[in-house]
Amino acid sequence: MSEFTLHIGNKAYSSWSLRGWLACKLAGIDFREEVHDMGAPDWSTFVRSISPSARVPVLRHGEITVWESLAIGDYLADLFPKAGLWPEDRAARAEARAISAEMHAGFTALRSSMWMNTRRRFPGRGRNPGSLADIARIVAIWEEARRRFGAGGPYLFGSRITLADAMYAPVVARFVTWEPDLPAGAKAYVAAVWEHPAVVEWRKAAEAEPWLITKYETPGP
Ligand SMILES: N[C@@H](CCC(=O)N[C@@H](CS)C(=O)NCC(=O)O)C(=O)O
């Protein structure tokens, strides 16, 4: 039996779960995943029983409980330094951590107007001044990371996918669903992350999920 258990929400909708799950995948650990329906009638009671913050993802490792997607990534980076979850170069690592923290703390307009639903396409919807400003900042972040550190491959820091890419993977999923206008470089980055084998595995599992949460199925204006 695996020593790690990751509790996550619906793969179709739970963007923070995708971040924590990708961190486990990138660390290369054998982990048991427990996927829970966030639309279940007893969800709010249930999530309190598994998570100190009443949110997913949550990683359990023996007696240790780690919540918050970024903390899960850092915990695994500490445990498995050879996995290269953060870039090796110090300047690249600093930038990777900064943009991951920025993602973790912000972009609320994008998150509320263009939520993650890996199974649906809502092209052209969800555009408003707040979401468009968030998208402009994200595109600038991606361009800067790729210009400074990404020359060797398709990801933000080159050929190796890192926790920074994991933090932005749900944004990639949102861009596939909502199809905002993007420059060519951002489009290429979206395609690379969307086709990463772990992301493909996640979205195939999302397709097979039996649950539906109605509020995520209908786009706003
Ligand atoms: N900052 C947290 C956010 C976690 C979060 O908001 N998770 C959502 C799922 S995507 C959740 O658990 N929602 C359940 C609820 O609000 O009841 C992280 O990085 O893990």
Tab-separated table of C-alpha atoms and ligand atoms in Angstrom:
chain	number	residue	atom	x	y	z
A	1	MET	CA	0.000	0.000	0.000
A	2	SER	CA	1.240	3.466	-0.855
A	3	GLU	CA	2.428	5.667	2.008
A	4	PHE	CA	0.856	8.731	0.355
A	5	THR	CA	-2.844	9.495	-0.020
A	6	LEU	CA	-4.033	12.535	-1.926
A	7	HIS	CA	-7.610	13.706	-1.435
A	8	ILE	CA	-8.932	15.712	-4.354
A	9	GLY	CA	-12.194	17.060	-5.758
A	10	ASN	CA	-13.867	16.425	-9.125
A	11	LYS	CA	-11.240	16.214	-11.837
A	12	ALA	CA	-13.516	18.112	-14.218
A	13	TYR	CA	-13.725	21.171	-11.953
A	14	SER	CA	-11.202	21.190	-9.125
A	15	SER	CA	-8.359	23.370	-10.291
A	16	TRP	CA	-6.491	23.331	-6.969
A	17	SER	CA	-6.734	19.551	-6.907
A	18	LEU	CA	-5.088	19.413	-10.324
A	19	ARG	CA	-2.147	21.411	-8.940
A	20	GLY	CA	-1.639	19.077	-5.968
A	21	TRP	CA	-2.122	15.976	-8.095
A	22	LEU	CA	0.405	17.172	-10.693
A	23	ALA	CA	2.902	17.828	-7.893
A	24	CYS	CA	2.560	14.150	-6.889
A	25	LYS	CA	2.931	13.032	-10.498
A	26	LEU	CA	5.975	15.214	-11.109
A	27	ALA	CA	7.552	13.908	-7.896
A	28	GLY	CA	7.125	10.425	-9.343
A	29	ILE	CA	5.570	9.035	-6.160
A	30	ASP	CA	3.264	6.098	-5.906
A	31	PHE	CA	0.174	7.597	-4.262
A	32	ARG	CA	-3.377	6.584	-3.604
A	33	GLU	CA	-5.841	9.150	-4.887
A	34	GLU	CA	-9.234	9.626	-3.353
A	35	VAL	CA	-11.512	11.640	-5.592
A	36	HIS	CA	-14.545	13.206	-3.928
A	37	ASP	CA	-17.625	14.810	-5.453
A	38	MET	CA	-17.703	18.445	-4.335
A	39	GLY	CA	-21.367	18.508	-5.360
A	40	ALA	CA	-22.394	15.744	-2.957
A	41	PRO	CA	-25.050	16.812	-0.407
A	42	ASP	CA	-22.752	15.999	2.541
A	43	TRP	CA	-19.670	17.609	0.958
A	44	SER	CA	-19.182	20.452	3.446
A	45	THR	CA	-19.359	18.095	6.427
A	46	PHE	CA	-17.198	15.530	4.690
A	47	VAL	CA	-14.458	17.933	3.596
A	48	ARG	CA	-14.138	19.187	7.180
A	49	SER	CA	-13.444	15.618	8.247
A	50	ILE	CA	-10.477	15.242	5.880
A	51	SER	CA	-9.029	18.746	5.619
A	52	PRO	CA	-8.064	21.329	8.253
A	53	SER	CA	-8.965	24.130	5.815
A	54	ALA	CA	-12.129	22.409	4.541
A	55	ARG	CA	-10.577	22.527	1.087
A	56	VAL	CA	-8.902	20.066	-1.250
A	57	PRO	CA	-6.260	19.008	-2.177
A	58	VAL	CA	-4.948	17.408	1.007
A	59	LEU	CA	-1.950	15.090	1.135
A	60	ARG	CA	-1.578	12.551	3.911
A	61	HIS	CA	1.822	11.007	4.520
A	62	GLY	CA	1.758	8.854	7.621
A	63	GLU	CA	0.966	11.167	10.526
A	64	ILE	CA	1.635	14.250	8.426
A	65	THR	CA	-1.175	16.185	6.767
A	66	VAL	CA	-0.357	18.825	4.161
A	67	TRP	CA	-3.013	21.102	2.707
A	68	GLU	CA	-2.688	24.028	0.259
A	69	SER	CA	-1.517	23.035	-3.211
A	70	LEU	CA	1.695	25.063	-3.038
A	71	ALA	CA	2.620	23.583	0.354
A	72	ILE	CA	2.036	20.079	-1.045
A	73	GLY	CA	4.448	20.853	-3.882
A	74	ASP	CA	7.049	22.216	-1.465
A	75	TYR	CA	6.651	19.225	0.848
A	76	LEU	CA	7.334	16.844	-2.042
A	77	ALA	CA	10.216	18.998	-3.315
A	78	ASP	CA	11.803	18.703	0.156
A	79	LEU	CA	11.267	14.936	0.277
A	80	PHE	CA	12.442	14.279	-3.258
A	81	PRO	CA	15.137	16.829	-4.143
A	82	LYS	CA	16.299	14.751	-7.130
A	83	ALA	CA	12.861	14.970	-8.765
A	84	GLY	CA	13.648	18.560	-9.812
A	85	LEU	CA	10.237	19.927	-8.888
A	86	TRP	CA	11.711	23.412	-8.773
A	87	PRO	CA	14.298	24.532	-11.363
A	88	GLU	CA	17.896	23.864	-10.366
A	89	ASP	CA	19.266	27.290	-11.286
A	90	ARG	CA	18.823	29.734	-8.378
A	91	ALA	CA	17.523	32.641	-10.457
A	92	ALA	CA	15.099	30.359	-12.284
A	93	ARG	CA	13.988	28.847	-8.967
A	94	ALA	CA	13.369	32.300	-7.515
A	95	GLU	CA	11.235	33.243	-10.500
A	96	ALA	CA	9.397	29.900	-10.433
A	97	ARG	CA	8.540	30.380	-6.766
A	98	ALA	CA	7.488	34.001	-7.263
A	99	ILE	CA	5.139	33.257	-10.143
A	100	SER	CA	3.729	30.240	-8.312
A	101	ALA	CA	3.035	32.393	-5.249
A	102	GLU	CA	1.448	35.034	-7.482
A	103	MET	CA	-0.823	32.375	-8.966
A	104	HIS	CA	-1.668	30.975	-5.556
A	105	ALA	CA	-2.580	34.390	-4.175
A	106	GLY	CA	-4.315	36.072	-7.055
A	107	PHE	CA	-6.135	36.122	-10.357
A	108	THR	CA	-9.518	36.045	-8.664
A	109	ALA	CA	-11.312	37.733	-11.577
A	110	LEU	CA	-10.110	35.058	-14.001
A	111	ARG	CA	-10.911	32.308	-11.548
A	112	SER	CA	-14.465	33.499	-10.983
A	113	SER	CA	-15.274	34.388	-14.612
A	114	MET	CA	-13.539	31.494	-16.361
A	115	TRP	CA	-13.718	28.516	-14.034
A	116	MET	CA	-12.183	25.157	-14.839
A	117	ASN	CA	-14.345	22.608	-16.586
A	118	THR	CA	-12.060	20.331	-18.573
A	119	ARG	CA	-15.063	18.709	-20.279
A	120	ARG	CA	-16.663	21.826	-21.743
A	121	ARG	CA	-15.911	24.596	-24.260
A	122	PHE	CA	-17.306	28.108	-23.771
A	123	PRO	CA	-15.400	30.050	-26.474
A	124	GLY	CA	-15.463	33.810	-26.176
A	125	ARG	CA	-17.382	33.865	-22.884
A	126	GLY	CA	-16.226	35.085	-19.496
A	127	ARG	CA	-14.463	38.163	-20.846
A	128	ASN	CA	-14.648	41.246	-18.630
A	129	PRO	CA	-12.143	43.919	-17.605
A	130	GLY	CA	-10.989	41.918	-14.576
A	131	SER	CA	-10.527	38.576	-16.336
A	132	LEU	CA	-8.830	40.244	-19.316
A	133	ALA	CA	-6.410	42.088	-17.010
A	134	ASP	CA	-5.576	38.796	-15.263
A	135	ILE	CA	-5.001	37.119	-18.626
A	136	ALA	CA	-2.681	39.936	-19.747
A	137	ARG	CA	-0.612	39.522	-16.566
A	138	ILE	CA	-0.471	35.724	-16.973
A	139	VAL	CA	0.667	36.042	-20.581
A	140	ALA	CA	3.387	38.480	-19.439
A	141	ILE	CA	4.491	36.017	-16.722
A	142	TRP	CA	4.686	33.161	-19.200
A	143	GLU	CA	6.545	35.258	-21.802
A	144	GLU	CA	9.090	36.472	-19.251
A	145	ALA	CA	9.784	33.005	-17.804
A	146	ARG	CA	10.085	31.464	-21.251
A	147	ARG	CA	12.282	34.296	-22.553
A	148	ARG	CA	14.675	34.133	-19.596
A	149	PHE	CA	14.682	30.424	-18.786
A	150	GLY	CA	12.582	28.432	-21.248
A	151	ALA	CA	14.736	28.233	-24.366
A	152	GLY	CA	15.525	24.528	-23.935
A	153	GLY	CA	11.971	23.210	-24.129
A	154	PRO	CA	8.246	23.958	-24.224
A	155	TYR	CA	7.660	24.613	-20.499
A	156	LEU	CA	8.114	27.781	-18.443
A	157	PHE	CA	11.617	26.775	-17.388
A	158	GLY	CA	12.625	24.732	-20.405
A	159	SER	CA	12.485	21.033	-21.059
A	160	ARG	CA	11.536	19.915	-17.551
A	161	ILE	CA	8.009	20.526	-16.339
A	162	THR	CA	8.087	22.035	-12.840
A	163	LEU	CA	5.786	23.042	-10.005
A	164	ALA	CA	5.406	26.437	-11.680
A	165	ASP	CA	3.832	24.736	-14.696
A	166	ALA	CA	1.665	22.695	-12.316
A	167	MET	CA	0.442	25.918	-10.707
A	168	TYR	CA	-0.515	27.307	-14.131
A	169	ALA	CA	-1.944	24.037	-15.544
A	170	PRO	CA	-5.521	24.905	-14.485
A	171	VAL	CA	-5.100	28.255	-16.266
A	172	VAL	CA	-4.131	26.298	-19.357
A	173	ALA	CA	-7.332	24.249	-18.924
A	174	ARG	CA	-9.362	27.462	-18.581
A	175	PHE	CA	-7.822	28.865	-21.759
A	176	VAL	CA	-8.752	25.672	-23.641
A	177	THR	CA	-12.343	25.986	-22.411
A	178	TRP	CA	-12.911	29.732	-22.747
A	179	GLU	CA	-10.567	30.441	-25.673
A	180	PRO	CA	-9.454	33.977	-24.864
A	181	ASP	CA	-7.324	35.704	-27.503
A	182	LEU	CA	-3.709	34.731	-26.884
A	183	PRO	CA	-0.421	35.497	-28.627
A	184	ALA	CA	1.311	32.648	-30.477
A	185	GLY	CA	3.826	31.942	-27.695
A	186	ALA	CA	1.087	31.535	-25.078
A	187	LYS	CA	-0.897	29.316	-27.441
A	188	ALA	CA	2.133	27.053	-27.914
A	189	TYR	CA	2.619	26.856	-24.156
A	190	VAL	CA	-1.065	25.987	-23.649
A	191	ALA	CA	-0.752	23.177	-26.214
A	192	ALA	CA	2.404	21.795	-24.570
A	193	VAL	CA	0.876	21.624	-21.089
A	194	TRP	CA	-2.501	20.364	-22.334
A	195	GLU	CA	-0.737	17.474	-24.108
A	196	HIS	CA	1.605	16.590	-21.235
A	197	PRO	CA	0.940	12.901	-20.418
A	198	ALA	CA	-0.094	13.619	-16.825
A	199	VAL	CA	-2.532	16.327	-17.921
A	200	VAL	CA	-3.947	13.986	-20.578
A	201	GLU	CA	-4.399	11.325	-17.889
A	202	TRP	CA	-6.229	13.838	-15.666
A	203	ARG	CA	-8.603	15.043	-18.353
A	204	LYS	CA	-9.419	11.525	-19.531
A	205	ALA	CA	-10.353	10.643	-15.962
A	206	ALA	CA	-12.457	13.830	-15.834
A	207	GLU	CA	-14.338	12.701	-18.953
A	208	ALA	CA	-15.174	9.413	-17.240
A	209	GLU	CA	-16.386	11.024	-14.020
A	210	PRO	CA	-20.086	10.425	-13.344
A	211	TRP	CA	-20.722	13.667	-11.412
A	212	LEU	CA	-22.094	16.973	-12.679
A	213	ILE	CA	-22.125	20.283	-10.841
A	214	THR	CA	-24.686	22.421	-12.666
A	215	LYS	CA	-23.234	25.822	-11.780
A	216	TYR	CA	-20.014	24.959	-13.652
A	217	GLU	CA	-21.851	23.759	-16.741
A	218	THR	CA	-23.399	27.037	-17.885
A	219	PRO	CA	-21.218	29.992	-18.875
A	220	GLY	CA	-21.954	33.485	-17.643
A	221	PRO	CA	-22.094	36.482	-20.026
B	1	LIG	N1	-5.524	27.775	-1.612
B	1	LIG	C1	-6.039	26.426	-1.666
B	1	LIG	C2	-7.347	26.458	-2.391
B	1	LIG	C3	-8.102	25.145	-2.249
B	1	LIG	C4	-9.528	25.246	-2.771
B	1	LIG	O1	-10.143	26.340	-2.804
B	1	LIG	N2	-10.061	24.095	-3.188
B	1	LIG	C5	-11.430	24.012	-3.649
B	1	LIG	C6	-11.552	23.015	-4.787
B	1	LIG	S1	-10.811	23.603	-6.288
B	1	LIG	C7	-12.305	23.462	-2.568
B	1	LIG	O2	-11.874	22.647	-1.777
B	1	LIG	N3	-13.567	23.863	-2.558
B	1	LIG	C8	-14.487	23.239	-1.679
B	1	LIG	C9	-15.411	24.162	-1.042
B	1	LIG	O3	-15.234	25.374	-1.184
B	1	LIG	O4	-16.316	23.665	-0.366
B	1	LIG	C10	-4.991	25.503	-2.308
B	1	LIG	O5	-4.028	26.016	-2.883
B	1	LIG	O6	-5.075	24.276	-2.197
